[in-house]
PDB file of C-alpha atoms in Angstrom:
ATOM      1  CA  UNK A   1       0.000   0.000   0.000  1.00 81.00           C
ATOM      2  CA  UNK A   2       2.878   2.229   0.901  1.00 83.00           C
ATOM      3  CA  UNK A   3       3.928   1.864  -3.078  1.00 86.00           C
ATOM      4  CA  UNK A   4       0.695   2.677  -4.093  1.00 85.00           C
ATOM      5  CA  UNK A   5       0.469   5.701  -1.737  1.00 86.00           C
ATOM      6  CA  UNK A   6       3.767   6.862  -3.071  1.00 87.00           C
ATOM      7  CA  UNK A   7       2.751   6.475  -6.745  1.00 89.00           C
ATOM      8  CA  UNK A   8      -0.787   8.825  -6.468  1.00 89.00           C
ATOM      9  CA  UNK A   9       1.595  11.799  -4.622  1.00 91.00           C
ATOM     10  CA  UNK A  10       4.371  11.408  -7.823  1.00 92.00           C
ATOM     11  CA  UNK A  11       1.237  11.856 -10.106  1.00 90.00           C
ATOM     12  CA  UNK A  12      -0.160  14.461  -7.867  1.00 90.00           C
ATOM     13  CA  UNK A  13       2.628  16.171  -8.025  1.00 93.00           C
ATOM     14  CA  UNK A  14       4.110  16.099 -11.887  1.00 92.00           C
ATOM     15  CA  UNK A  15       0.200  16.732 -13.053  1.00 92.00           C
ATOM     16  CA  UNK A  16       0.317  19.570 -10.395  1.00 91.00           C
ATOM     17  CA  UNK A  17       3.623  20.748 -12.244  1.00 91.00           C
ATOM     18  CA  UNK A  18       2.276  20.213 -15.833  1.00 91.00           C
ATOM     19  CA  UNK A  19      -1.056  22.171 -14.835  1.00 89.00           C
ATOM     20  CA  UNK A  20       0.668  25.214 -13.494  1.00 88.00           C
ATOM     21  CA  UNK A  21       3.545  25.234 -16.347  1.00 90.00           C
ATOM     22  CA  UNK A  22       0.380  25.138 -18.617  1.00 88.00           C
ATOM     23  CA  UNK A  23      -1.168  27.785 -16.939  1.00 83.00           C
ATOM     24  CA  UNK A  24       1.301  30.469 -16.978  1.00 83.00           C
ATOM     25  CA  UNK A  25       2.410  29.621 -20.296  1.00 88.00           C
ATOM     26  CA  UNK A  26      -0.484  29.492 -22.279  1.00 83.00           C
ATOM     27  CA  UNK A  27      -3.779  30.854 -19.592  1.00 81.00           C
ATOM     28  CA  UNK A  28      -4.874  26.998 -20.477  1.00 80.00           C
ATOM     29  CA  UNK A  29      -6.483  24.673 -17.739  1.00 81.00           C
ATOM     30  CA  UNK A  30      -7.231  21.143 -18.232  1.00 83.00           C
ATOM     31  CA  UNK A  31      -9.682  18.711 -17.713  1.00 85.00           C
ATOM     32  CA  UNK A  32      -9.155  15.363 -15.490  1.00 87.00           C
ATOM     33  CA  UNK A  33     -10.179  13.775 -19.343  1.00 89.00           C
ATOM     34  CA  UNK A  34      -6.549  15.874 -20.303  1.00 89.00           C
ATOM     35  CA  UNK A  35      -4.501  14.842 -17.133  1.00 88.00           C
ATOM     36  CA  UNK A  36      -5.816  11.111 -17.555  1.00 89.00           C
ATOM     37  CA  UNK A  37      -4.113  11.455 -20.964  1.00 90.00           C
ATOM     38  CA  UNK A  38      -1.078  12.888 -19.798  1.00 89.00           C
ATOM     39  CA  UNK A  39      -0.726   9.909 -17.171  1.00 91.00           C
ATOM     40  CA  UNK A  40      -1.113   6.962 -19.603  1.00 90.00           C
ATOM     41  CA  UNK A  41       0.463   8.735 -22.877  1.00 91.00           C
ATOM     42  CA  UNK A  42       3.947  10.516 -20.781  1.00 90.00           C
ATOM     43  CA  UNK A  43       4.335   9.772 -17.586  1.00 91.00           C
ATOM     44  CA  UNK A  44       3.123   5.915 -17.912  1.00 91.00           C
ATOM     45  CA  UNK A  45       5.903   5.486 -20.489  1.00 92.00           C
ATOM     46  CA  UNK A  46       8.943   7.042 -18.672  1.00 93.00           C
ATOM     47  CA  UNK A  47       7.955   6.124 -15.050  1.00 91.00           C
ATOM     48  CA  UNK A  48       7.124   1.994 -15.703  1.00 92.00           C
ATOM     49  CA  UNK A  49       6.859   1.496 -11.916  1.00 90.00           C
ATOM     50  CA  UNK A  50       3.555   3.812 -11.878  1.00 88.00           C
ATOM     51  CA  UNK A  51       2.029   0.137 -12.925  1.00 88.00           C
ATOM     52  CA  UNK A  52       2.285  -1.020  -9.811  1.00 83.00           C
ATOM     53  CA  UNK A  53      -0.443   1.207  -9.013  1.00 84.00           C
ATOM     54  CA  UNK A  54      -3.795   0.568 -10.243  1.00 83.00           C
ATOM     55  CA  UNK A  55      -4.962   2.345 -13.408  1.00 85.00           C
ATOM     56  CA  UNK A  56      -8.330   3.555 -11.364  1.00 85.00           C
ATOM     57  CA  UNK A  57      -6.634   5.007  -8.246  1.00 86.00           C
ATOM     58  CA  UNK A  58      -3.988   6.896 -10.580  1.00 88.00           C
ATOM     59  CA  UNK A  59      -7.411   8.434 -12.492  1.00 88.00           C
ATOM     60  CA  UNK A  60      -8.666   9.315  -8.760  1.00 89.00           C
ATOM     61  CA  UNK A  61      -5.943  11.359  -8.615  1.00 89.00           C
ATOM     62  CA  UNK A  62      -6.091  13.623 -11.943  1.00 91.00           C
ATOM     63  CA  UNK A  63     -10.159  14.494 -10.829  1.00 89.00           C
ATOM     64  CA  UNK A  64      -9.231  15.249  -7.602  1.00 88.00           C
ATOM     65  CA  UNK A  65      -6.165  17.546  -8.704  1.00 88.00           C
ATOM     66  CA  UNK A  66      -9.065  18.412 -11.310  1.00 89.00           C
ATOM     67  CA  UNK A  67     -11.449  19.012  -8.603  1.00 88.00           C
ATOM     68  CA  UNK A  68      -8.988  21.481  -6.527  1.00 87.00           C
ATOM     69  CA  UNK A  69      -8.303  23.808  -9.599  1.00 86.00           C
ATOM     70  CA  UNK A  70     -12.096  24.026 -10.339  1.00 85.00           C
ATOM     71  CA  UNK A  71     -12.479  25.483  -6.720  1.00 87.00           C
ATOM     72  CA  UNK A  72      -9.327  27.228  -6.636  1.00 86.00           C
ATOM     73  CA  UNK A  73     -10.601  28.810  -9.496  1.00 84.00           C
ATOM     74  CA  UNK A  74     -14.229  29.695  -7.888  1.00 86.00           C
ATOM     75  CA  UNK A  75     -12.230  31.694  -5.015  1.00 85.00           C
ATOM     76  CA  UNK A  76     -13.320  28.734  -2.468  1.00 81.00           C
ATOM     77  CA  UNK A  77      -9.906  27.521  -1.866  1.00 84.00           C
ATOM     78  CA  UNK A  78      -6.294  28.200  -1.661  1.00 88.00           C
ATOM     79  CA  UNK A  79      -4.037  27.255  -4.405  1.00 84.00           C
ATOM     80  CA  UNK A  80      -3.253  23.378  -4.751  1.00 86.00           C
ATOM     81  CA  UNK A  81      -0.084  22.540  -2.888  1.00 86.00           C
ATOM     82  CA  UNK A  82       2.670  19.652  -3.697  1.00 85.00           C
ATOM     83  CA  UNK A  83       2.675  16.616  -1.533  1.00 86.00           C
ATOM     84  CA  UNK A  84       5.133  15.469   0.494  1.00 84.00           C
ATOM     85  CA  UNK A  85       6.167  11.868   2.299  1.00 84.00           C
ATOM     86  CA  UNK A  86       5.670  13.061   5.550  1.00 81.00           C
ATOM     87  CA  UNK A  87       3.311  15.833   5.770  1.00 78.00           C
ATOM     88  CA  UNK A  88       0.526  14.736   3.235  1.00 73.00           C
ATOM     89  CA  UNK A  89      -2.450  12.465   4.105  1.00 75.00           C
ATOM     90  CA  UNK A  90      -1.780   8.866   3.103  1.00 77.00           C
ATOM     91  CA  UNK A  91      -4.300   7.785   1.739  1.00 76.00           C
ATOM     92  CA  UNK A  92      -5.925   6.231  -1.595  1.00 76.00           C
ATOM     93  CA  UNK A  93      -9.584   5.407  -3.222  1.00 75.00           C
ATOM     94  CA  UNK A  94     -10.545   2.520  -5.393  1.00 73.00           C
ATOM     95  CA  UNK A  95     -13.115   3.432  -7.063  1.00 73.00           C
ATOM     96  CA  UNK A  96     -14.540  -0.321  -8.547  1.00 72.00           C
ATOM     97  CA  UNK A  97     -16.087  -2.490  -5.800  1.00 65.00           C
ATOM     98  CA  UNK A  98     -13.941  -4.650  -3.812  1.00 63.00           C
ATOM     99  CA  UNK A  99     -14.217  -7.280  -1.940  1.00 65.00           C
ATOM    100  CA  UNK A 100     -15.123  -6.806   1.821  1.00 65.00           C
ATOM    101  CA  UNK A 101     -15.021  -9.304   4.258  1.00 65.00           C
ATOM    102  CA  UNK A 102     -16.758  -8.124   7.483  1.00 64.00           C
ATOM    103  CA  UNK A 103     -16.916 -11.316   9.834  1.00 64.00           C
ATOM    104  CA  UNK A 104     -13.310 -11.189   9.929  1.00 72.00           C
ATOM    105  CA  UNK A 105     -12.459  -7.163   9.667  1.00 79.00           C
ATOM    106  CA  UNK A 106     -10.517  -7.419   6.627  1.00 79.00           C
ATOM    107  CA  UNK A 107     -11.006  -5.744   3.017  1.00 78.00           C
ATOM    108  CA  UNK A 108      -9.195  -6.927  -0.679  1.00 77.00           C
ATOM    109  CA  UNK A 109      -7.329  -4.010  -2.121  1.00 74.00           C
ATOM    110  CA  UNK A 110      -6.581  -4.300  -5.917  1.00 67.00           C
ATOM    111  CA  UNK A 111      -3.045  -4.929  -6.012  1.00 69.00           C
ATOM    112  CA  UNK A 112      -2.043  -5.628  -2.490  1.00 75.00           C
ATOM    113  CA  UNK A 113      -4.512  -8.478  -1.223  1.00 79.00           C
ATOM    114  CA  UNK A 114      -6.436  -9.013   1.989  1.00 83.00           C
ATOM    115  CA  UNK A 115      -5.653  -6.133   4.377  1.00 81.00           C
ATOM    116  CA  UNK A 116      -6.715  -5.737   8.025  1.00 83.00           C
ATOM    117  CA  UNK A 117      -9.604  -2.924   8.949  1.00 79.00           C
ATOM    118  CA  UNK A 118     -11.447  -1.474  11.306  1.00 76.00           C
ATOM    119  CA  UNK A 119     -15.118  -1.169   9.182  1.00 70.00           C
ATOM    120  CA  UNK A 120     -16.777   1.672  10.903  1.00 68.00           C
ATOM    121  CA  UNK A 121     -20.860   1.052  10.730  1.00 60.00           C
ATOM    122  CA  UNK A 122     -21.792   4.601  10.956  1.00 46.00           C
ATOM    123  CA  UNK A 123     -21.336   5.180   7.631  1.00 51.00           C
ATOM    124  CA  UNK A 124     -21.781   2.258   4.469  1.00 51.00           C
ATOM    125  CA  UNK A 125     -18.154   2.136   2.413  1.00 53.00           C
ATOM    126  CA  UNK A 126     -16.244   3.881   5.559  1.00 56.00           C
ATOM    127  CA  UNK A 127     -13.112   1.754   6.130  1.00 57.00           C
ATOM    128  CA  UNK A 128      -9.860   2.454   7.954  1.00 59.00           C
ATOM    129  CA  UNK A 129      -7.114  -0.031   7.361  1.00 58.00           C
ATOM    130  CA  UNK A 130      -4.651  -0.724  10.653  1.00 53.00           C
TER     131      UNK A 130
END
């Protein structure tokens, strides 16, 4: 999970780069559609350990950087910032259902396997690995 983790920050943080370069260069923003693109057409290529991340959580990453210029943009929030190994929030979505095993307080995560939870019942789909 840690590899996966460490995989959505690089893409945060080169489609971060390529937005702003883009930005001051040419006034152009870009759609997640656009940074999708960018992921599986440059940085896919010349990074070939992004693969070890699933395709899905990668995409999570371009709407949510797409998500942050869309409000930085609206004047409700402050300029998106580059993460970093220790003070970002670790943490990843998979967006396709997985497999959840509540008897024994486990969930399946694409790409790692069976991983240890605490399932919270307050909320449906709210999961917190140990």
């Amino acid at each position: 999970m840690t590899r996966i983790i460490g995989c959505c920050r690089f893409v945060w943080n080169r489609l971060l780069e390529y937005s702003s370069k883009s930005y001051e260069r040419r006034k152009e923003s870009h759609t997640a559609f656009d940074l999708n693109n960018f992921i599986a057409h440059i940085l896919k290529p010349a990074f070939p350990w992004l693969s070890d991340a699933p395709a899905q959580t990668l995409q999570c990453v371009s709407s949510d950087l797409s998500s942050a210029f869309r409000a930085f943009f609206r004047w409700n929030a402050k300029y998106p910032r580059f993460k970093t190994k220790h003070r970002s929030r670790k943490g990843f979505r998979i967006p396709q259902k997985g497999k959840v095993d509540v008897d024994g307080d486990r969930i399946y995560v694409q790409g790692v396997g069976w991983v240890d939870a605490v399932i919270h019942s307050l909320r449906a789909g709210s999961v917190t690995s140990r």
